[in-house]
PDB file of C-alpha atoms and ligand atoms in Angstrom:
ATOM      1  CA  LEU C 267       0.000   0.000   0.000  1.00 57.00           C
ATOM      2  CA  GLN C 268       2.813   2.365   0.993  1.00 62.00           C
ATOM      3  CA  ALA C 269       4.614   1.603  -2.284  1.00 64.00           C
ATOM      4  CA  ASN C 270       1.446   2.451  -4.257  1.00 66.00           C
ATOM      5  CA  LYS C 271       1.038   5.690  -2.302  1.00 62.00           C
ATOM      6  CA  ASP C 272       4.675   6.661  -2.977  1.00 64.00           C
ATOM      7  CA  ASN C 273       4.196   5.921  -6.653  1.00 65.00           C
ATOM      8  CA  ALA C 274       1.019   7.978  -6.819  1.00 62.00           C
ATOM      9  CA  LEU C 275       2.720  10.865  -5.017  1.00 57.00           C
ATOM     10  CA  ARG C 276       5.717  10.693  -7.345  1.00 60.00           C
ATOM     11  CA  GLN C 277       3.436  10.711 -10.391  1.00 62.00           C
ATOM     12  CA  ALA C 278       1.450  13.639  -9.026  1.00 60.00           C
ATOM     13  CA  SER C 279       4.588  15.635  -8.418  1.00 61.00           C
ATOM     14  CA  VAL C 280       5.975  14.779 -11.878  1.00 63.00           C
ATOM     15  CA  SER C 281       2.801  15.957 -13.603  1.00 66.00           C
ATOM     16  CA  ALA C 282       2.687  19.036 -11.342  1.00 66.00           C
ATOM     17  CA  GLY C 283       6.257  19.712 -12.417  1.00 69.00           C
ATOM     18  CA  LYS C 284       5.221  19.383 -16.056  1.00 69.00           C
ATOM     19  CA  VAL C 285       2.357  21.840 -15.535  1.00 71.00           C
ATOM     20  CA  ILE C 286       4.727  24.329 -13.901  1.00 71.00           C
ATOM     21  CA  ILE C 287       7.250  23.947 -16.732  1.00 72.00           C
ATOM     22  CA  LEU C 288       4.526  24.330 -19.364  1.00 70.00           C
ATOM     23  CA  ARG C 289       3.187  27.413 -17.589  1.00 71.00           C
ATOM     24  CA  ASN C 290       6.706  28.839 -17.428  1.00 75.00           C
ATOM     25  CA  ILE C 291       7.245  28.249 -21.144  1.00 74.00           C
ATOM     26  CA  THR C 292       3.915  29.882 -21.985  1.00 77.00           C
ATOM     27  CA  GLU C 293       4.716  32.859 -19.748  1.00 75.00           C
ATOM     28  CA  PHE C 294       8.173  33.105 -21.266  1.00 69.00           C
ATOM     29  CA  LYS C 295       6.745  33.041 -24.803  1.00 72.00           C
ATOM     30  CA  GLU C 296       4.135  35.670 -23.930  1.00 74.00           C
ATOM     31  CA  ARG C 297       6.758  37.908 -22.338  1.00 73.00           C
ATOM     32  CA  ASP C 298       9.055  37.451 -25.342  1.00 71.00           C
ATOM     33  CA  GLU C 299       6.251  38.310 -27.729  1.00 73.00           C
ATOM     34  CA  ALA C 300       5.314  41.374 -25.669  1.00 77.00           C
ATOM     35  CA  LYS C 301       8.971  42.477 -25.761  1.00 74.00           C
ATOM     36  CA  SER C 302       9.153  42.026 -29.543  1.00 75.00           C
ATOM     37  CA  ASN C 303       5.895  43.911 -30.052  1.00 76.00           C
ATOM     38  CA  PHE C 304       7.144  46.709 -27.808  1.00 79.00           C
ATOM     39  CA  ILE C 305      10.392  46.947 -29.802  1.00 78.00           C
ATOM     40  CA  ALA C 306       8.421  46.968 -33.064  1.00 77.00           C
ATOM     41  CA  THR C 307       6.191  49.826 -31.861  1.00 82.00           C
ATOM     42  CA  ILE C 308       9.078  51.900 -30.511  1.00 82.00           C
ATOM     43  CA  SER C 309      11.181  51.489 -33.652  1.00 78.00           C
ATOM     44  CA  HIS C 310       8.230  52.383 -35.791  1.00 79.00           C
ATOM     45  CA  GLU C 311       7.389  55.454 -33.689  1.00 84.00           C
ATOM     46  CA  LEU C 312      10.996  56.671 -33.755  1.00 85.00           C
ATOM     47  CA  LYS C 313      11.259  56.513 -37.517  1.00 84.00           C
ATOM     48  CA  THR C 314       8.938  59.461 -38.256  1.00 85.00           C
ATOM     49  CA  PRO C 315      10.574  62.109 -36.013  1.00 89.00           C
ATOM     50  CA  MET C 316      14.037  60.948 -37.028  1.00 88.00           C
ATOM     51  CA  SER C 317      13.235  61.191 -40.703  1.00 88.00           C
ATOM     52  CA  SER C 318      11.908  64.678 -40.136  1.00 90.00           C
ATOM     53  CA  ILE C 319      15.094  65.710 -38.236  1.00 91.00           C
ATOM     54  CA  LYS C 320      17.058  64.451 -41.231  1.00 89.00           C
ATOM     55  CA  MET C 321      14.952  66.494 -43.615  1.00 88.00           C
ATOM     56  CA  SER C 322      15.429  69.645 -41.526  1.00 89.00           C
ATOM     57  CA  LEU C 323      19.176  69.042 -41.518  1.00 89.00           C
ATOM     58  CA  GLN C 324      19.126  68.739 -45.286  1.00 86.00           C
ATOM     59  CA  LEU C 325      17.274  72.087 -45.444  1.00 87.00           C
ATOM     60  CA  LEU C 326      19.974  73.694 -43.304  1.00 86.00           C
ATOM     61  CA  ASN C 327      22.359  72.995 -46.174  1.00 79.00           C
ATOM     62  CA  ASP C 328      20.095  74.884 -48.567  1.00 80.00           C
ATOM     63  CA  GLU C 329      21.760  78.136 -49.629  1.00 74.00           C
ATOM     64  CA  ARG C 330      18.448  80.032 -49.533  1.00 77.00           C
ATOM     65  CA  ILE C 331      18.506  79.661 -45.737  1.00 78.00           C
ATOM     66  CA  GLY C 332      21.939  81.248 -45.547  1.00 82.00           C
ATOM     67  CA  ALA C 333      25.361  79.699 -45.895  1.00 85.00           C
ATOM     68  CA  LEU C 334      26.780  77.831 -42.899  1.00 87.00           C
ATOM     69  CA  ASN C 335      30.357  78.365 -41.847  1.00 89.00           C
ATOM     70  CA  PRO C 336      32.655  75.283 -42.009  1.00 90.00           C
ATOM     71  CA  GLU C 337      32.312  74.616 -38.280  1.00 91.00           C
ATOM     72  CA  GLN C 338      28.514  74.676 -38.488  1.00 89.00           C
ATOM     73  CA  GLN C 339      28.648  72.447 -41.572  1.00 88.00           C
ATOM     74  CA  GLY C 340      30.763  69.954 -39.629  1.00 89.00           C
ATOM     75  CA  LEU C 341      28.249  69.885 -36.780  1.00 91.00           C
ATOM     76  CA  VAL C 342      25.329  69.393 -39.177  1.00 89.00           C
ATOM     77  CA  SER C 343      27.120  66.538 -40.861  1.00 88.00           C
ATOM     78  CA  ASN C 344      27.822  64.866 -37.465  1.00 88.00           C
ATOM     79  CA  ILE C 345      24.157  65.112 -36.477  1.00 91.00           C
ATOM     80  CA  LYS C 346      23.148  63.742 -39.864  1.00 88.00           C
ATOM     81  CA  SER C 347      25.370  60.678 -39.578  1.00 84.00           C
ATOM     82  CA  ASP C 348      24.131  59.995 -36.019  1.00 86.00           C
ATOM     83  CA  CYS C 349      20.614  60.343 -37.337  1.00 89.00           C
ATOM     84  CA  ASP C 350      21.354  57.818 -40.099  1.00 85.00           C
ATOM     85  CA  ARG C 351      22.748  55.436 -37.506  1.00 81.00           C
ATOM     86  CA  LEU C 352      19.616  55.752 -35.344  1.00 86.00           C
ATOM     87  CA  LEU C 353      17.430  55.163 -38.389  1.00 87.00           C
ATOM     88  CA  ARG C 354      19.437  52.081 -39.273  1.00 82.00           C
ATOM     89  CA  ILE C 355      19.269  50.693 -35.737  1.00 83.00           C
ATOM     90  CA  SER C 356      15.527  51.241 -35.527  1.00 84.00           C
ATOM     91  CA  SER C 357      14.833  49.643 -38.875  1.00 83.00           C
ATOM     92  CA  GLU C 358      17.060  46.646 -38.009  1.00 81.00           C
ATOM     93  CA  LEU C 359      15.245  46.224 -34.679  1.00 83.00           C
ATOM     94  CA  LEU C 360      11.944  46.374 -36.520  1.00 82.00           C
ATOM     95  CA  ASP C 361      13.054  43.654 -38.955  1.00 81.00           C
ATOM     96  CA  LEU C 362      14.274  41.508 -36.094  1.00 81.00           C
ATOM     97  CA  SER C 363      11.059  41.846 -34.113  1.00 82.00           C
ATOM     98  CA  GLN C 364       9.105  40.816 -37.208  1.00 80.00           C
ATOM     99  CA  VAL C 365      11.212  37.678 -37.401  1.00 80.00           C
ATOM    100  CA  GLU C 366      10.789  36.979 -33.672  1.00 78.00           C
ATOM    101  CA  THR C 367       7.028  37.367 -33.620  1.00 78.00           C
ATOM    102  CA  GLY C 368       6.677  35.261 -36.734  1.00 78.00           C
ATOM    103  CA  ASN C 369       5.347  38.303 -38.585  1.00 77.00           C
ATOM    104  CA  LEU C 370       7.939  38.187 -41.312  1.00 83.00           C
ATOM    105  CA  LYS C 371       5.919  38.326 -44.495  1.00 83.00           C
ATOM    106  CA  LEU C 372       7.569  37.084 -47.642  1.00 87.00           C
ATOM    107  CA  ASN C 373       6.553  38.119 -51.093  1.00 88.00           C
ATOM    108  CA  ILE C 374       8.012  35.299 -53.164  1.00 91.00           C
ATOM    109  CA  SER C 375       8.100  35.467 -56.939  1.00 91.00           C
ATOM    110  CA  ALA C 376      10.403  34.492 -59.803  1.00 91.00           C
ATOM    111  CA  ILE C 377      12.887  37.325 -60.258  1.00 91.00           C
ATOM    112  CA  ASP C 378      15.828  38.194 -62.456  1.00 93.00           C
ATOM    113  CA  PRO C 379      19.022  37.928 -60.325  1.00 94.00           C
ATOM    114  CA  LEU C 380      20.734  40.669 -62.336  1.00 94.00           C
ATOM    115  CA  LYS C 381      18.018  43.150 -61.357  1.00 93.00           C
ATOM    116  CA  ILE C 382      18.698  42.550 -57.643  1.00 94.00           C
ATOM    117  CA  LEU C 383      22.416  42.923 -58.307  1.00 94.00           C
ATOM    118  CA  ASP C 384      21.908  46.222 -60.176  1.00 93.00           C
ATOM    119  CA  TYR C 385      19.695  47.613 -57.415  1.00 91.00           C
ATOM    120  CA  ALA C 386      22.174  46.688 -54.658  1.00 93.00           C
ATOM    121  CA  ILE C 387      25.145  48.134 -56.554  1.00 95.00           C
ATOM    122  CA  ASP C 388      23.247  51.346 -57.233  1.00 91.00           C
ATOM    123  CA  THR C 389      22.486  51.706 -53.509  1.00 90.00           C
ATOM    124  CA  VAL C 390      26.152  51.517 -52.411  1.00 92.00           C
ATOM    125  CA  LYS C 391      27.695  53.276 -55.440  1.00 92.00           C
ATOM    126  CA  PHE C 392      28.224  56.554 -53.617  1.00 89.00           C
ATOM    127  CA  GLN C 393      29.810  54.831 -50.597  1.00 89.00           C
ATOM    128  CA  ALA C 394      32.178  52.989 -52.987  1.00 94.00           C
ATOM    129  CA  GLU C 395      33.134  56.162 -54.861  1.00 94.00           C
ATOM    130  CA  GLN C 396      34.032  57.879 -51.604  1.00 92.00           C
ATOM    131  CA  LYS C 397      36.501  55.094 -50.764  1.00 95.00           C
ATOM    132  CA  GLU C 398      37.562  54.698 -54.405  1.00 97.00           C
ATOM    133  CA  VAL C 399      36.664  51.025 -54.268  1.00 97.00           C
ATOM    134  CA  LYS C 400      35.947  49.379 -57.632  1.00 97.00           C
ATOM    135  CA  LEU C 401      32.794  47.263 -57.784  1.00 97.00           C
ATOM    136  CA  GLU C 402      33.262  44.386 -60.243  1.00 97.00           C
ATOM    137  CA  VAL C 403      30.366  42.213 -61.391  1.00 96.00           C
ATOM    138  CA  GLN C 404      30.882  38.608 -62.466  1.00 96.00           C
ATOM    139  CA  ALA C 405      27.709  37.058 -63.812  1.00 95.00           C
ATOM    140  CA  ALA C 406      27.178  34.491 -66.523  1.00 88.00           C
ATOM    141  CA  THR C 407      24.632  35.237 -69.237  1.00 87.00           C
ATOM    142  CA  GLY C 408      21.341  33.365 -69.322  1.00 91.00           C
ATOM    143  CA  LEU C 409      21.067  32.838 -65.565  1.00 94.00           C
ATOM    144  CA  PRO C 410      17.752  31.316 -64.458  1.00 94.00           C
ATOM    145  CA  GLN C 411      15.293  33.320 -62.401  1.00 93.00           C
ATOM    146  CA  VAL C 412      15.423  32.945 -58.655  1.00 92.00           C
ATOM    147  CA  HIS C 413      12.476  32.082 -56.437  1.00 88.00           C
ATOM    148  CA  ALA C 414      12.743  34.848 -53.831  1.00 92.00           C
ATOM    149  CA  ASP C 415      11.445  37.968 -52.097  1.00 92.00           C
ATOM    150  CA  THR C 416      12.974  40.898 -54.022  1.00 91.00           C
ATOM    151  CA  ASP C 417      13.111  43.395 -51.124  1.00 87.00           C
ATOM    152  CA  LYS C 418      14.516  40.995 -48.545  1.00 90.00           C
ATOM    153  CA  THR C 419      17.122  39.577 -50.961  1.00 94.00           C
ATOM    154  CA  ALA C 420      18.166  43.069 -52.059  1.00 92.00           C
ATOM    155  CA  TRP C 421      18.403  44.071 -48.371  1.00 91.00           C
ATOM    156  CA  VAL C 422      20.798  41.184 -47.681  1.00 94.00           C
ATOM    157  CA  LEU C 423      22.939  42.003 -50.706  1.00 95.00           C
ATOM    158  CA  VAL C 424      23.129  45.703 -49.758  1.00 93.00           C
ATOM    159  CA  ASN C 425      24.068  44.715 -46.208  1.00 93.00           C
ATOM    160  CA  LEU C 426      26.867  42.405 -47.419  1.00 96.00           C
ATOM    161  CA  LEU C 427      28.106  45.090 -49.810  1.00 96.00           C
ATOM    162  CA  SER C 428      28.063  47.797 -47.102  1.00 93.00           C
ATOM    163  CA  ASN C 429      30.061  45.517 -44.790  1.00 94.00           C
ATOM    164  CA  ALA C 430      32.501  44.665 -47.584  1.00 96.00           C
ATOM    165  CA  LEU C 431      32.967  48.386 -48.252  1.00 95.00           C
ATOM    166  CA  ARG C 432      33.383  49.191 -44.580  1.00 92.00           C
ATOM    167  CA  TYR C 433      36.121  46.583 -44.164  1.00 93.00           C
ATOM    168  CA  SER C 434      37.857  47.170 -47.525  1.00 95.00           C
ATOM    169  CA  HIS C 435      41.022  49.168 -47.867  1.00 94.00           C
ATOM    170  CA  GLU C 436      40.801  52.393 -49.862  1.00 95.00           C
ATOM    171  CA  LYS C 437      41.286  52.005 -53.623  1.00 96.00           C
ATOM    172  CA  SER C 438      40.728  48.232 -53.485  1.00 97.00           C
ATOM    173  CA  ARG C 439      38.021  46.214 -55.215  1.00 97.00           C
ATOM    174  CA  ILE C 440      34.957  44.128 -54.419  1.00 98.00           C
ATOM    175  CA  ILE C 441      33.711  41.296 -56.629  1.00 98.00           C
ATOM    176  CA  ILE C 442      29.967  40.722 -56.716  1.00 98.00           C
ATOM    177  CA  SER C 443      29.116  37.455 -58.414  1.00 97.00           C
ATOM    178  CA  VAL C 444      26.143  35.293 -59.169  1.00 96.00           C
ATOM    179  CA  LYS C 445      26.261  31.780 -60.561  1.00 96.00           C
ATOM    180  CA  ALA C 446      23.919  28.817 -61.007  1.00 94.00           C
ATOM    181  CA  GLU C 447      24.722  25.574 -59.226  1.00 92.00           C
ATOM    182  CA  ALA C 448      22.419  22.539 -59.129  1.00 89.00           C
ATOM    183  CA  SER C 449      18.946  23.955 -58.479  1.00 91.00           C
ATOM    184  CA  LYS C 450      20.295  27.057 -56.762  1.00 94.00           C
ATOM    185  CA  LEU C 451      21.650  30.507 -57.515  1.00 95.00           C
ATOM    186  CA  ILE C 452      24.659  31.548 -55.473  1.00 97.00           C
ATOM    187  CA  PHE C 453      25.297  35.237 -54.819  1.00 97.00           C
ATOM    188  CA  SER C 454      28.707  36.216 -53.410  1.00 98.00           C
ATOM    189  CA  VAL C 455      30.345  39.420 -52.216  1.00 98.00           C
ATOM    190  CA  ARG C 456      34.112  39.144 -52.031  1.00 98.00           C
ATOM    191  CA  ASP C 457      36.295  41.823 -50.497  1.00 98.00           C
ATOM    192  CA  PHE C 458      40.063  42.121 -50.171  1.00 97.00           C
ATOM    193  CA  GLY C 459      39.975  43.701 -46.719  1.00 95.00           C
ATOM    194  CA  LYS C 460      41.508  42.545 -43.485  1.00 91.00           C
ATOM    195  CA  GLY C 461      39.630  39.221 -43.296  1.00 95.00           C
ATOM    196  CA  ILE C 462      38.063  37.489 -40.298  1.00 95.00           C
ATOM    197  CA  ASP C 463      39.772  35.235 -37.769  1.00 94.00           C
ATOM    198  CA  GLU C 464      38.479  31.643 -37.967  1.00 94.00           C
ATOM    199  CA  GLN C 465      37.398  31.657 -34.306  1.00 93.00           C
ATOM    200  CA  TYR C 466      34.856  34.420 -35.041  1.00 94.00           C
ATOM    201  CA  GLN C 467      33.517  33.195 -38.381  1.00 95.00           C
ATOM    202  CA  LYS C 468      30.768  30.979 -36.916  1.00 89.00           C
ATOM    203  CA  ARG C 469      29.613  33.670 -34.481  1.00 94.00           C
ATOM    204  CA  LEU C 470      29.185  36.431 -37.087  1.00 94.00           C
ATOM    205  CA  PHE C 471      25.567  35.452 -37.741  1.00 94.00           C
ATOM    206  CA  GLU C 472      24.617  35.699 -34.042  1.00 93.00           C
ATOM    207  CA  ARG C 473      22.624  38.709 -32.912  1.00 87.00           C
ATOM    208  CA  TYR C 474      24.675  41.648 -31.611  1.00 84.00           C
ATOM    209  CA  PHE C 475      27.958  39.841 -32.301  1.00 89.00           C
ATOM    210  CA  ARG C 476      30.790  42.097 -33.393  1.00 88.00           C
ATOM    211  CA  ILE C 477      34.445  41.172 -33.541  1.00 88.00           C
ATOM    212  CA  PRO C 478      36.058  42.399 -30.304  1.00 85.00           C
ATOM    213  CA  ALA C 479      38.380  45.403 -30.598  1.00 75.00           C
ATOM    214  CA  ASP C 480      37.327  45.889 -34.207  1.00 68.00           C
ATOM    215  CA  GLY C 481      37.647  49.651 -34.671  1.00 61.00           C
ATOM    216  CA  SER C 482      35.683  49.773 -37.917  1.00 56.00           C
ATOM    217  CA  SER C 483      32.645  48.143 -36.355  1.00 51.00           C
ATOM    218  CA  LYS C 484      32.065  51.071 -33.979  1.00 55.00           C
ATOM    219  CA  SER C 485      29.229  52.364 -36.094  1.00 66.00           C
ATOM    220  CA  GLY C 486      27.601  48.941 -36.540  1.00 73.00           C
ATOM    221  CA  THR C 487      24.881  47.215 -34.548  1.00 78.00           C
ATOM    222  CA  GLY C 488      25.929  43.576 -34.892  1.00 86.00           C
ATOM    223  CA  LEU C 489      22.456  42.828 -36.269  1.00 86.00           C
ATOM    224  CA  GLY C 490      23.008  42.999 -40.025  1.00 90.00           C
ATOM    225  CA  LEU C 491      24.269  39.442 -40.528  1.00 94.00           C
ATOM    226  CA  ALA C 492      21.782  37.964 -38.021  1.00 91.00           C
ATOM    227  CA  ILE C 493      18.901  39.526 -39.962  1.00 89.00           C
ATOM    228  CA  SER C 494      20.473  38.445 -43.270  1.00 94.00           C
ATOM    229  CA  LYS C 495      20.524  34.842 -42.011  1.00 94.00           C
ATOM    230  CA  GLU C 496      16.856  35.034 -40.957  1.00 91.00           C
ATOM    231  CA  PHE C 497      15.838  36.536 -44.325  1.00 92.00           C
ATOM    232  CA  ILE C 498      17.750  33.946 -46.368  1.00 95.00           C
ATOM    233  CA  GLU C 499      16.700  30.930 -44.293  1.00 93.00           C
ATOM    234  CA  ALA C 500      13.064  32.055 -44.393  1.00 91.00           C
ATOM    235  CA  GLN C 501      13.388  31.731 -48.188  1.00 92.00           C
ATOM    236  CA  ASN C 502      14.776  28.177 -47.880  1.00 93.00           C
ATOM    237  CA  GLY C 503      18.285  29.390 -48.591  1.00 95.00           C
ATOM    238  CA  GLN C 504      21.670  29.204 -46.872  1.00 97.00           C
ATOM    239  CA  ILE C 505      24.225  31.894 -46.015  1.00 97.00           C
ATOM    240  CA  TRP C 506      27.906  31.415 -45.151  1.00 98.00           C
ATOM    241  CA  VAL C 507      31.305  33.072 -44.979  1.00 98.00           C
ATOM    242  CA  GLU C 508      34.792  32.118 -46.147  1.00 97.00           C
ATOM    243  CA  SER C 509      37.634  34.277 -44.966  1.00 97.00           C
ATOM    244  CA  ALA C 510      41.322  34.404 -44.146  1.00 96.00           C
ATOM    245  CA  ILE C 511      43.168  37.060 -42.193  1.00 94.00           C
ATOM    246  CA  GLY C 512      45.011  39.416 -44.522  1.00 92.00           C
ATOM    247  CA  GLU C 513      43.258  38.051 -47.634  1.00 95.00           C
ATOM    248  CA  GLY C 514      39.722  39.334 -47.248  1.00 97.00           C
ATOM    249  CA  SER C 515      36.307  37.735 -46.943  1.00 98.00           C
ATOM    250  CA  SER C 516      33.653  36.246 -49.151  1.00 98.00           C
ATOM    251  CA  PHE C 517      30.044  36.183 -47.961  1.00 98.00           C
ATOM    252  CA  SER C 518      27.688  34.021 -50.041  1.00 98.00           C
ATOM    253  CA  PHE C 519      24.069  32.985 -50.024  1.00 98.00           C
ATOM    254  CA  ALA C 520      22.190  30.398 -52.046  1.00 97.00           C
ATOM    255  CA  LEU C 521      18.537  30.621 -53.060  1.00 95.00           C
ATOM    256  CA  PRO C 522      16.367  28.075 -54.857  1.00 92.00           C
ATOM    257  CA  VAL C 523      15.848  28.658 -58.567  1.00 90.00           C
ATOM    258  CA  GLY C 524      12.263  29.678 -59.400  1.00 69.00           C
TER     259      GLY C 524
HETATM  260  P1  ADP N 881      27.566  45.397 -37.971  1.00 89.47           P
HETATM  261  O1  ADP N 881      28.344  45.503 -39.240  1.00 89.47           O
HETATM  262  O2  ADP N 881      26.375  46.277 -37.939  1.00 89.47           O
HETATM  263  O3  ADP N 881      28.416  45.465 -36.729  1.00 89.47           O
HETATM  264  P2  ADP N 881      27.011  42.722 -38.895  1.00 89.47           P
HETATM  265  O4  ADP N 881      26.129  41.673 -38.322  1.00 89.47           O
HETATM  266  O5  ADP N 881      26.738  43.140 -40.306  1.00 89.47           O
HETATM  267  O6  ADP N 881      26.926  43.934 -37.906  1.00 89.47           O
HETATM  268  O7  ADP N 881      28.502  42.230 -38.802  1.00 89.47           O
HETATM  269  C1  ADP N 881      28.991  41.661 -37.568  1.00 89.47           C
HETATM  270  C2  ADP N 881      30.492  41.815 -37.452  1.00 89.47           C
HETATM  271  O8  ADP N 881      31.140  41.003 -38.437  1.00 89.47           O
HETATM  272  C3  ADP N 881      30.995  43.228 -37.748  1.00 89.47           C
HETATM  273  O9  ADP N 881      30.904  44.041 -36.605  1.00 89.47           O
HETATM  274  C4  ADP N 881      32.423  42.961 -38.162  1.00 89.47           C
HETATM  275  O10 ADP N 881      33.239  42.819 -37.006  1.00 89.47           O
HETATM  276  C5  ADP N 881      32.337  41.611 -38.867  1.00 89.47           C
HETATM  277  N1  ADP N 881      32.274  41.719 -40.356  1.00 89.47           N
HETATM  278  C6  ADP N 881      31.164  41.714 -41.121  1.00 89.47           C
HETATM  279  N2  ADP N 881      31.455  41.783 -42.434  1.00 89.47           N
HETATM  280  C7  ADP N 881      32.813  41.824 -42.507  1.00 89.47           C
HETATM  281  C8  ADP N 881      33.747  41.901 -43.611  1.00 89.47           C
HETATM  282  N3  ADP N 881      33.352  41.939 -44.873  1.00 89.47           N
HETATM  283  N4  ADP N 881      35.069  41.939 -43.282  1.00 89.47           N
HETATM  284  C9  ADP N 881      35.498  41.888 -41.990  1.00 89.47           C
HETATM  285  N5  ADP N 881      34.661  41.815 -40.923  1.00 89.47           N
HETATM  286  C10 ADP N 881      33.334  41.788 -41.164  1.00 89.47           C
END
């Protein structure tokens, strides 16, 4: 009888434990979702005033308002770049919260890979000119269309190109390539910058990860590659890096052919 009682008690406490664990998981999920929704709202709310600050700053540069002296121009340009950084952080947080709450909406269609390439190159052209970095395209003719979300794929490519530019030496080059392999298209961005130590390569796609003591990453958020991974994997693709210190890095992603 005692043995049966012990057994019953043990079973009761095991199932009570399960209930507590389940309740904890549910609470945790709810709290996580509330946090993501909060982040989404805040980032969204911040975007409007920040965009308007940026517009006012652009107006300050308008000669009709009166010329600024060099010192004032310097201050305006500092505020503008901080403003850009805030806008970037808030839009990256917004993207991330959409991924976390499962609200990432994909608009998949068959698209021409060269169009995405052209758009991404156009977006970073100015940044490249400033550093005198040559952007070289390597793409075979007659590539098949890719089955993807145009905006999200272009976002990833722009992010990889901006990183490549940030970590490239002045007057160097970046190769942007696209090739077909099996039933996939592989996009790659190869720079000839300082490269990435092997011990950090796996961690690059983690949220908020930035290489320690990396001076050039001061202005970054450590979210770009984490979001890129989410965007590519949501489209049934893969993203990876190959790099060697002193030789540069190559970031690639593969997407299914449409
Ligand atoms: P962010 O650039 O905003 O810091 P990312 O997620 O895009 O965030 O990149 C994470 C880190 O990976 C960067 O801080 C940088 O240290 C490193 N990294 C990314 N791209 C390159 C690259 N092309 N060359 C060298 N390091 C890079």
